[in-house]
Coordinates of C-alpha atoms (C1' of nucleotides) in Angstrom, one line a residue:
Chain S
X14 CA 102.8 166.4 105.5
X15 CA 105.2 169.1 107.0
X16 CA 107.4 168.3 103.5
X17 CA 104.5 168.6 101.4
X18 CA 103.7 172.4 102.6
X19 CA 107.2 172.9 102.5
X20 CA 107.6 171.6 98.9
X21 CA 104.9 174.1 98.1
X22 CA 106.1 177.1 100.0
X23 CA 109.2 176.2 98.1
X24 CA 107.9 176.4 94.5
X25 CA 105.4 179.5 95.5
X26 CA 108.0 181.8 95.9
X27 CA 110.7 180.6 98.1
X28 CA 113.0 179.2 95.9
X29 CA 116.0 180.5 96.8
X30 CA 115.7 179.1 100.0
X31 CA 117.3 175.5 102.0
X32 CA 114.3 173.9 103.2
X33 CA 116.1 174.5 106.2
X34 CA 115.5 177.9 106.1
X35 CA 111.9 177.9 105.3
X36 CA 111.1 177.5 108.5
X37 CA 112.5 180.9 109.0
X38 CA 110.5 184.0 108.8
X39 CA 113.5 186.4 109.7
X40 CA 115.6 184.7 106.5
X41 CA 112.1 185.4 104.3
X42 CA 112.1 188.7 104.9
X43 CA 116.1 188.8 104.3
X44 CA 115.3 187.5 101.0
X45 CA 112.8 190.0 100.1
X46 CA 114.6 192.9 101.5
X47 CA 116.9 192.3 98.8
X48 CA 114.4 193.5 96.3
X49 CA 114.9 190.2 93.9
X50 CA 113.4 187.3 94.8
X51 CA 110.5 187.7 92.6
X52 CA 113.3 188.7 89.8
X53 CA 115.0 185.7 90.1
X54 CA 112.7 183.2 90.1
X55 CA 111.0 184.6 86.9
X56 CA 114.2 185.0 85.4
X57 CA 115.2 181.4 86.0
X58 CA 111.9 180.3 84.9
X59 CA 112.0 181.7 81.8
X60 CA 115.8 180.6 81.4
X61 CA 114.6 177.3 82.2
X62 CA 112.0 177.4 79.6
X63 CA 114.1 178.8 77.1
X64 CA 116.2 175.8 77.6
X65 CA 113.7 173.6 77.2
X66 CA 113.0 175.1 73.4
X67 CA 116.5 174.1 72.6
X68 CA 117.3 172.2 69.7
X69 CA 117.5 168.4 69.2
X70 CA 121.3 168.7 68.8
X71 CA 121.6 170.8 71.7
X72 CA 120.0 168.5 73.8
X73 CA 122.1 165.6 72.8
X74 CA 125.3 168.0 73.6
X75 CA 124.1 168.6 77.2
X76 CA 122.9 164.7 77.4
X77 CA 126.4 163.6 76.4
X78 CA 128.9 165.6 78.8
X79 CA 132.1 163.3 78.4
X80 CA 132.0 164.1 74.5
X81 CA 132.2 167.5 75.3
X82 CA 133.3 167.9 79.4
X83 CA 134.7 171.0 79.8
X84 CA 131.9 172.9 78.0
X85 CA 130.2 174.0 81.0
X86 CA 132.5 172.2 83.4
X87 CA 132.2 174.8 86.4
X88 CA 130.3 173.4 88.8
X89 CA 128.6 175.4 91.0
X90 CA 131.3 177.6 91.5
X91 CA 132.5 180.4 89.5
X92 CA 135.9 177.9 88.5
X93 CA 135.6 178.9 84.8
X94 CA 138.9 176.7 83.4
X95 CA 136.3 175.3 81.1
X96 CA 135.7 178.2 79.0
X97 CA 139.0 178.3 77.5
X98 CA 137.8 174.8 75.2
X99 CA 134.9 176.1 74.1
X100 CA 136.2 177.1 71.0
X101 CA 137.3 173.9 70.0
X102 CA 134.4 171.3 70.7
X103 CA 131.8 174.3 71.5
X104 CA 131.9 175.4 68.2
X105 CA 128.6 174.1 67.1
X106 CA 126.6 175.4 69.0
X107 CA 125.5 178.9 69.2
X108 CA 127.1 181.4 71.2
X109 CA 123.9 182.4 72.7
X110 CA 123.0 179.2 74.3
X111 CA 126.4 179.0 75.7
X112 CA 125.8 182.0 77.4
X113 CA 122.5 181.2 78.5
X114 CA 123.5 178.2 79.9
X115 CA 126.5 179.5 81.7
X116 CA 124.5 182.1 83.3
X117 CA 122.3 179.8 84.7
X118 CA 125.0 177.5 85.4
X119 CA 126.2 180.3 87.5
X120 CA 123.4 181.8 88.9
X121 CA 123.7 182.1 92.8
X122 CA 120.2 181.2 93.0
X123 CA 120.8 177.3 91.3
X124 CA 121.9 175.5 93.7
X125 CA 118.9 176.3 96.1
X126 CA 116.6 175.5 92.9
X127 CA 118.2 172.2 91.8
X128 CA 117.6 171.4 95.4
X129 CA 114.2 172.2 95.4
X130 CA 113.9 170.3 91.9
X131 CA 115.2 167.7 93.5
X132 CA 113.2 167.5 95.8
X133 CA 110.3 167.6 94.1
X134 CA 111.4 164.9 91.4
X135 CA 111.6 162.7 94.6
X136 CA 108.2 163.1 95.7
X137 CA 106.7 162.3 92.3
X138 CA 108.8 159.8 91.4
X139 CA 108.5 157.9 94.7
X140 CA 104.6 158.5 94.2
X141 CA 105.0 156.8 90.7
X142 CA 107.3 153.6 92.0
X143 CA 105.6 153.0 95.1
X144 CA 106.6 151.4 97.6
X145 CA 107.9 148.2 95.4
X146 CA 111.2 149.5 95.4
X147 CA 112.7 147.1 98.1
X148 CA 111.7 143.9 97.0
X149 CA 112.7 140.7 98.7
X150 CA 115.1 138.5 98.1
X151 CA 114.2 136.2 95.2
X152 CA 113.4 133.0 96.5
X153 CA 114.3 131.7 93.1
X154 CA 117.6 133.0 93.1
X155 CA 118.0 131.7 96.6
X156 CA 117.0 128.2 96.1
X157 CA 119.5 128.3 93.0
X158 CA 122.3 129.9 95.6
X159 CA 121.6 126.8 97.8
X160 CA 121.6 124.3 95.4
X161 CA 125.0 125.4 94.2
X162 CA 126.4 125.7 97.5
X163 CA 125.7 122.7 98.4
X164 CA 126.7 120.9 95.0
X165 CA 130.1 122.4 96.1
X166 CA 130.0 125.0 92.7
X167 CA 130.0 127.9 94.7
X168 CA 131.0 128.9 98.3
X169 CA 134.5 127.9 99.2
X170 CA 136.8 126.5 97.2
X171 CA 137.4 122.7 98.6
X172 CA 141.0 121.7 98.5
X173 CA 142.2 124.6 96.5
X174 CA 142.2 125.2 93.2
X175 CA 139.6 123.9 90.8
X176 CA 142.3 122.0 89.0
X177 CA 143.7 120.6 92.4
X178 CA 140.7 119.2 93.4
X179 CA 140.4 116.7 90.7
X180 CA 143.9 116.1 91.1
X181 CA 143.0 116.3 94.8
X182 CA 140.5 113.3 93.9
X183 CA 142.0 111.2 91.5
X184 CA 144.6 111.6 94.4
X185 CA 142.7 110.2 97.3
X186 CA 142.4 106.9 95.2
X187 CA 145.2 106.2 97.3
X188 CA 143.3 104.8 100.4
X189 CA 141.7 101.0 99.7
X190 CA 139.2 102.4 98.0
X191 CA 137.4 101.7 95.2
X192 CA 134.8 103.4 93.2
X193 CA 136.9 106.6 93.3
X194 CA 138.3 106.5 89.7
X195 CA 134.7 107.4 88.2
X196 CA 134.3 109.9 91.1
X197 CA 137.4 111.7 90.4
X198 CA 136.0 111.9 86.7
X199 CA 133.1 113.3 88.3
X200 CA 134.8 115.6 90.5
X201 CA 136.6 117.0 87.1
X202 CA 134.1 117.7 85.0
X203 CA 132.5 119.6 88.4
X204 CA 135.7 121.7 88.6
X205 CA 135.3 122.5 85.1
X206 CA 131.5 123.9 85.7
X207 CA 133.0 125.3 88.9
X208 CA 135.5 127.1 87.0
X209 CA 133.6 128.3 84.2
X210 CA 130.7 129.0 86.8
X211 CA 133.4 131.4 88.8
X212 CA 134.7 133.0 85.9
X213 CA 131.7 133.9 84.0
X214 CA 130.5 135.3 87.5
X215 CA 133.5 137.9 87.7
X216 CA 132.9 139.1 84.3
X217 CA 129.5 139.7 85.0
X218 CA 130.3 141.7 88.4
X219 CA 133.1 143.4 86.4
X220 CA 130.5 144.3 84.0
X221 CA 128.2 145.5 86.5
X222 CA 130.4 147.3 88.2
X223 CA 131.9 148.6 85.4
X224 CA 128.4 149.9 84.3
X225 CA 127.6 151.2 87.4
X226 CA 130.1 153.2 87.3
X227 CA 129.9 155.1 84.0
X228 CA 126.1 155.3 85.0
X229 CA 127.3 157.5 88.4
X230 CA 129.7 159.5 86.2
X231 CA 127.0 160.1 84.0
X232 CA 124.6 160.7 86.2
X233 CA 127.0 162.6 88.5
X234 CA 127.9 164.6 85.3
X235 CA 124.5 165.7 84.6
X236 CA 123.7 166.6 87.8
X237 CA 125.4 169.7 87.1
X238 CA 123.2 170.5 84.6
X239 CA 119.8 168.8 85.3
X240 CA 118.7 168.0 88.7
X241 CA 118.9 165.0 89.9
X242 CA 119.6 163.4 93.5
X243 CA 121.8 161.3 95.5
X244 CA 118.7 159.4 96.0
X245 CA 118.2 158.9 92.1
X246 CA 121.4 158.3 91.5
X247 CA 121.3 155.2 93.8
X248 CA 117.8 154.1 92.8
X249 CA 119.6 153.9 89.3
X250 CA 122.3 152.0 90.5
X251 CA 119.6 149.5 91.8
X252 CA 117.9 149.4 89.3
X253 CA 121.5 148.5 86.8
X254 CA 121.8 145.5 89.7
X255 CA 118.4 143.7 89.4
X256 CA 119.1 144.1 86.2
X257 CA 122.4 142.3 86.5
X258 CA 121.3 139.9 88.9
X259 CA 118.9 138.9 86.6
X260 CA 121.4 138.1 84.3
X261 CA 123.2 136.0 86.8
X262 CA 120.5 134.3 88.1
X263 CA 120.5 133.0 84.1
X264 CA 124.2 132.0 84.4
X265 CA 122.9 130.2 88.0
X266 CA 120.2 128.5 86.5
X267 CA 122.4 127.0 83.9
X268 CA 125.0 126.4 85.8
X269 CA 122.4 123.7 88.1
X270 CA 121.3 122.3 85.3
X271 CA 124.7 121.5 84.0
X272 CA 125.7 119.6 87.0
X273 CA 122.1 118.0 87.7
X274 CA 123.0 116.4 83.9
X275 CA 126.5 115.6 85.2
X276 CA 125.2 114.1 88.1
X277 CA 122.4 112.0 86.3
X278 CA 125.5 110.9 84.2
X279 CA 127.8 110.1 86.8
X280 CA 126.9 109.4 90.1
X281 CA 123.2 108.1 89.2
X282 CA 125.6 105.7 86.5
X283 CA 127.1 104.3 89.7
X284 CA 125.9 101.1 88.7
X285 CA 129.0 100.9 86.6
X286 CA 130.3 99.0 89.4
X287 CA 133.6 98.1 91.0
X288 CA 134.1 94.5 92.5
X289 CA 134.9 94.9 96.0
X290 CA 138.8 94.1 96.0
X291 CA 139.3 90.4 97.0
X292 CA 140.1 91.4 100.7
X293 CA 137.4 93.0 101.2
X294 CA 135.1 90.2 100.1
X295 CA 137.6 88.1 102.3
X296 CA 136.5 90.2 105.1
X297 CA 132.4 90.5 104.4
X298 CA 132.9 86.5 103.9
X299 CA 134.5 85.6 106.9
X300 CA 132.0 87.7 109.2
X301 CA 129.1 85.6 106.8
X302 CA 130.5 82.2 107.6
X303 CA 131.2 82.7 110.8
X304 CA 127.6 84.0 112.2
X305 CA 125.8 81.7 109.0
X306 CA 123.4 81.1 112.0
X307 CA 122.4 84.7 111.9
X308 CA 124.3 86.6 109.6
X309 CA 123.1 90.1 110.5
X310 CA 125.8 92.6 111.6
X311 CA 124.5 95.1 113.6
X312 CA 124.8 98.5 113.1
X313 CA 128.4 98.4 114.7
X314 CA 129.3 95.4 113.0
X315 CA 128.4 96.7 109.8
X316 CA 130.7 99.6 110.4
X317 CA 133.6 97.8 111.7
X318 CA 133.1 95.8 108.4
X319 CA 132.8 98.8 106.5
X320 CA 135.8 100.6 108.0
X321 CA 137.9 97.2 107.2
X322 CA 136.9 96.9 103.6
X323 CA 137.0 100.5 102.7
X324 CA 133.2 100.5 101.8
X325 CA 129.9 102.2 102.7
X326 CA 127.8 101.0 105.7
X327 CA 125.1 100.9 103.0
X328 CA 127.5 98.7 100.5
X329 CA 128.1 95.9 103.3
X330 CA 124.1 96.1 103.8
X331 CA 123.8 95.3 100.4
X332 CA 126.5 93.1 100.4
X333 CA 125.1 91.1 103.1
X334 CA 121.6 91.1 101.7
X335 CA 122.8 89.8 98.3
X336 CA 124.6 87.2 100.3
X337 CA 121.4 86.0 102.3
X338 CA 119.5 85.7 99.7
X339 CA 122.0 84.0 96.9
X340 CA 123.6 81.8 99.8
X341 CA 119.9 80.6 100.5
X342 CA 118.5 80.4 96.8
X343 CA 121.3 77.9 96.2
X344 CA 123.4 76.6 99.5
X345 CA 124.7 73.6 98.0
X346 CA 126.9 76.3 95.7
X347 CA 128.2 78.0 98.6
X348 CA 129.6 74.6 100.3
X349 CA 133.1 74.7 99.3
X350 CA 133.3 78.5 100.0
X351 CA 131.8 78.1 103.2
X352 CA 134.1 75.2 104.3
X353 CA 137.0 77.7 103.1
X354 CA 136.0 80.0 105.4
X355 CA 135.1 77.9 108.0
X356 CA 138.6 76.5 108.1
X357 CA 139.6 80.6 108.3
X358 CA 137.7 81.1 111.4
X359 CA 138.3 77.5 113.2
X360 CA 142.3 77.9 112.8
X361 CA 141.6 81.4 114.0
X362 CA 140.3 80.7 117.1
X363 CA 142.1 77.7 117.2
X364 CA 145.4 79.9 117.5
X365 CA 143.3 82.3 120.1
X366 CA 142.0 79.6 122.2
X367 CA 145.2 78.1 122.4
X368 CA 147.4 80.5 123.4
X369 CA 144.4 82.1 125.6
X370 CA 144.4 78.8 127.6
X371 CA 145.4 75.9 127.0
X372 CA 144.1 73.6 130.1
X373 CA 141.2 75.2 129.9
X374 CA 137.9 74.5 128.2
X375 CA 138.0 75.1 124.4
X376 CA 134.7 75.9 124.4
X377 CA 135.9 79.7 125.6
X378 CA 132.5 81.6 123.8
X379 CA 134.2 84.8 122.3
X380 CA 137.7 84.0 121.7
X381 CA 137.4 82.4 118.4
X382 CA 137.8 86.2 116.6
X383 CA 139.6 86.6 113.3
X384 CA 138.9 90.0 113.8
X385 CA 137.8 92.3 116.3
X386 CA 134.4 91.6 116.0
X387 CA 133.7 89.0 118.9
X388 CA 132.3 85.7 116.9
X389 CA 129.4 85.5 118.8
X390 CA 128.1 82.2 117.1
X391 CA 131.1 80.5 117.0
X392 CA 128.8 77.2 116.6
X393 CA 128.4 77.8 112.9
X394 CA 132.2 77.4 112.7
X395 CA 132.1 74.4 113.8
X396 CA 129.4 73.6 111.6
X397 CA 131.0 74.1 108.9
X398 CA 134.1 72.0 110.1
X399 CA 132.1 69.1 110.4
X400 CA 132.3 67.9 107.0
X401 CA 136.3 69.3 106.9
X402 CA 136.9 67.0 109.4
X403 CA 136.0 64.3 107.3
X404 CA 138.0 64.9 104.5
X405 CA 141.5 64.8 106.6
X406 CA 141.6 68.4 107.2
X407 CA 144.0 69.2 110.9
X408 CA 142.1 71.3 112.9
X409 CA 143.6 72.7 116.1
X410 CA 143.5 70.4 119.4
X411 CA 141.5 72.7 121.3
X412 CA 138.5 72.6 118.4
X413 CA 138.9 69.2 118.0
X414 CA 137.0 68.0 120.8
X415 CA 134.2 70.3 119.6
X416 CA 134.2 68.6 116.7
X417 CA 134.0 65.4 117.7
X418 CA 131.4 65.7 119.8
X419 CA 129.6 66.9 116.7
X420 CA 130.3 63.7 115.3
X421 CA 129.2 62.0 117.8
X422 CA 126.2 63.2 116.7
X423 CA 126.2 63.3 113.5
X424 CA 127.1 61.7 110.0
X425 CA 129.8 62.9 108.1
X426 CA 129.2 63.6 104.2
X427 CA 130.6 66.2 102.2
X428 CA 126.9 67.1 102.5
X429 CA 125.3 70.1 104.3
X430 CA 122.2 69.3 104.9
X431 CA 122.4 66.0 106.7
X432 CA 122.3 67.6 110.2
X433 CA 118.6 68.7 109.3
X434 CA 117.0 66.2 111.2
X435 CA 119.6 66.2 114.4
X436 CA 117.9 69.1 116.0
X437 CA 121.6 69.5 117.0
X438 CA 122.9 72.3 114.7
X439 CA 121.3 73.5 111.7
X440 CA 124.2 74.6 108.9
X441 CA 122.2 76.9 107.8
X442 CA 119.7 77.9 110.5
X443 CA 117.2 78.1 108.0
X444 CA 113.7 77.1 109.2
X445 CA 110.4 75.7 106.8
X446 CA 109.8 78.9 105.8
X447 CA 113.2 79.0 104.5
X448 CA 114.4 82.3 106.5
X449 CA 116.8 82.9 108.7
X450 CA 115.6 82.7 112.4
X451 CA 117.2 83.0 116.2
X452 CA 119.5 80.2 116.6
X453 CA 117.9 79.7 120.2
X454 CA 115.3 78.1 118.9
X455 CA 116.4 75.4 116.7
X456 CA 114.2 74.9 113.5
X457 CA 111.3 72.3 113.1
X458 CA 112.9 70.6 110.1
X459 CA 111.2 69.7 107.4
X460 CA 112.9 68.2 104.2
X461 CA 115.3 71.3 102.8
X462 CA 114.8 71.9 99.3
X463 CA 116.3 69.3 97.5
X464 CA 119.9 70.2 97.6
X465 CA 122.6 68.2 96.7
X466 CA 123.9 64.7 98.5
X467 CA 121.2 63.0 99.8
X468 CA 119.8 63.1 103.5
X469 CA 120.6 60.7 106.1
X470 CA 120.0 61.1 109.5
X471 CA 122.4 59.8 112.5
X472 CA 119.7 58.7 114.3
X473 CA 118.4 56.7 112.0
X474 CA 121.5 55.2 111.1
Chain J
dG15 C1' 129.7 87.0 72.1
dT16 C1' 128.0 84.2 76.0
dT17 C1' 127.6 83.4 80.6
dA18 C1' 128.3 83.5 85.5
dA19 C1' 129.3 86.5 89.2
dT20 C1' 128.2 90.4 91.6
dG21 C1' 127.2 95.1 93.3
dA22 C1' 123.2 98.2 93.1
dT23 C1' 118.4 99.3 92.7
dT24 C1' 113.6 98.6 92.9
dT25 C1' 109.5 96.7 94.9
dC26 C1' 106.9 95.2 98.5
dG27 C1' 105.6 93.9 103.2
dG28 C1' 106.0 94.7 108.1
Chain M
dC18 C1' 113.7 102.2 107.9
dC19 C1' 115.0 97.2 107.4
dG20 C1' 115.1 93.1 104.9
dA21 C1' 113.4 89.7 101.2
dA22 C1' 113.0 89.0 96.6
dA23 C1' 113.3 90.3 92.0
dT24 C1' 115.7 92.7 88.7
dC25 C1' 119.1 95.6 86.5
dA26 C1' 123.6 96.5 84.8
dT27 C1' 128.4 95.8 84.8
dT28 C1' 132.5 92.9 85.3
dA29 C1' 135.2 89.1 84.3
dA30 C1' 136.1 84.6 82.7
dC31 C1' 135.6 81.7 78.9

DNA sequence: GTTAATGATTTCGG
DNA sequence: CCGAAATCATTAAC
């Protein structure tokens, strides 16, 4: 409100004034008692309007200031260095205009006009824009900042250079583990996006900057001659950066969808598999064997497992529930494999139990460990001795006795299914509806599926 | 090239 | 979310 009068009061007849000293009566009248004002303002007006009717060329001359700088190079002082080169560059244009323009260039009363002008300018132009000047953050340009953050394209650099960290990569292939060749061929097509991404980034903040710069000179240039504001001046430079950001937003956008591609190609082509190295499987096959009863780790376990095979927890899930499922499609396949490993774990806790103690029982519940992980169903071991037994095979003292009790119960055949009807041990645990269940309830056997060697009961024996 | 083995993914039920 | 089952896709042996 208060600017609005004082806009006014400024173009009625107060131009020569600050707005500051508008509010002034005592500086009024010091105006006026200098006889001019009125003068001066109609004189600038019509110089003003005068300039206004200058030619097309003389225009471009005054738009252009750098092709001709030192034409009317004094500022708003009196400095008048420029002059001297107005005979070379000035030479086109007519001596009168020159003058004009240097008078008004040098008129006392300019700066308080351009101010005024400025002003002015402001108002309208800030009526015109509104108020969408400061827009928000572009929530498109964020999610694309976000997305490439967290694809590792932009933020910090991870393990130096963009070269080093393929190398970085291909490097860590070191460690036991596998699946890491295809990553670091992953992680090197990244660091090429990355390094593209980065470089195509500075050139466009070099250009903007670069822009933005001969913008303010030019604007800051003209300002001599034409008012315009500080304000203006940055408005313009926001304006140059939307634009640019724009621009860069396009180099984001593309830069997603280049590693979404890579990533469809690569890591979603992680089917191209890696057999687990033949220790690991070692590992997975011993835990397997050796809880056949219930083979399924627990979340520790699975870790423990993981940690020793240099897998995912996820891999030794799936690991474990390929083995379930292809152990119990087809057990008689997976006899000789699980006597192997069933001679593993009895000579393992064979050699514990032993030197743990030696007059003691054998039947000591968590020592049979080829691991760390406690072999909580150390029954299934013994299971699977049963029929290793029979073929000669020396098994420690101390698991000897367990093993013959077990054949006091039971028949020996290379067979794994004769213990069905025993209710003693089941090899597999497996009950009618052919799943794995608590081994604290043995199964209600019925007939298993009609595996290899034929059935025959002890008891009936 | 064929085939078996095998790790991963998908589908479905709880 | 877990596991069973089916299926896919690759590897390795022949």
């Amino acid at each position: 409100m208060d600017d609005q009068t004082r806009m006014l009061a400024g173009l009625g007849g107060l131009g020569g004034l600050t707005p500051a000293d508008v509010g002034d009566p005592d500086s009024v009248r010091k105006q006026q008692s200098l006889g001019q004002p009125q003068q001066d303002i109609g004189d600038i007006l019509q110089q003003i309007m005068a300039i206004t009717d200058e030619s097309l060329d003389e225009a471009q001359a005054r738009c252009w200031p750098e092709e001709a700088p030192a034409q009317w190079g004094g500022t708003d002082g009196p400095s008048e260095g420029g002059g001297a080169g107005r005979g070379t560059a000035g030479g086109a244009l007519p001596l009168n205009f020159q003058h004009r323009k240097h008078a008004l260039n040098c008129h006392r009363m300019k700066p308080a006009l351009f101010s005024v002008l400025c002003e002015i300018k402001e108002k309208t132009v800030l009526s015109i824009r509104g108020v969408q000047e400061e827009d928000p953050p572009d929530p498109q340009i964020m999610r694309l900042d976000n997305m490439l953050l967290a694809e590792g394209v932009s933020g910090p650099e991870k393990g130096g250079g963009s070269a080093a960290a393929a190398a970085a990569a291909a490097a860590a292939g070191g460690s036991p583990n596998d699946g890491s060749i295809e990553h670091s061929d992953y992680r090197a097509k990244l660091a090429q996006i990355r390094q593209i991404y980065h470089c195509e980034l500075e050139k466009y903040e070099q250009a903007c900057s670069e822009f933005t710069n001969h913008v303010m000179n030019l604007l800051r240039e003209q300002s001599r001659t034409r008012p315009i504001s500080p304000k203006e001046i940055e408005r313009m430079v926001s304006i140059i950066h939307r634009k640019f950001s724009s621009i860069q937003m396009q180099l984001k956008q593309s830069t997603c969808e280049a590693v979404m591609i890579l990533r469809s190609r690569f890591l979603d082509a992680r089917r191209k598999r890696r057999n687990f190295n033949k220790q690991a499987t070692e590992v997975l096959n011993e835990y397997f064997y050796s809880h056949l009863s219930n083979p399924y780790p627990s979340e520790e376990a699975k870790e423990e497992l993981a940690k020793k095979c240099g897998i995912t927890v996820s891999q030794v899930s799936n690991w474990f529930g390929n083995k379930r499922i292809r152990y119990k499609k087809n057990i008689g396949k997976f006899q000789e494999e699980a006597n192997l490993y069933a001679v593993k774990t009895a000579v393992d806790a064979a050699n514990v139990s032993a030197q743990a103690s030696q007059a003691n029982s054998p039947a000591t519940p968590n020592s049979g460990s080829s691991g760390s992980y406690s072999l909580s169903h150390t029954g299934d071991a013994y299971l699977n001795l049963r029929s290793l037994n029979g073929e000669g095979l020396s098994v420690a003292p101390s698991l000897q006795q367990q093993v013959d009790t077990l054949h006091r119960a039971t028949h020996l055949t290379a067979g794994y299914e004769e213990l069905s009807g025993s209710g003693l041990f089941t090899p597999h645990s497996l009950d009618a509806n052919n799943s794995w269940q608590d081994t604290t309830n043995p199964p209600s056997v019925t007939s298993p599926p009609g595996g290899p060697g034929s059935i025959h009961s002890d008891t009936s024996n």
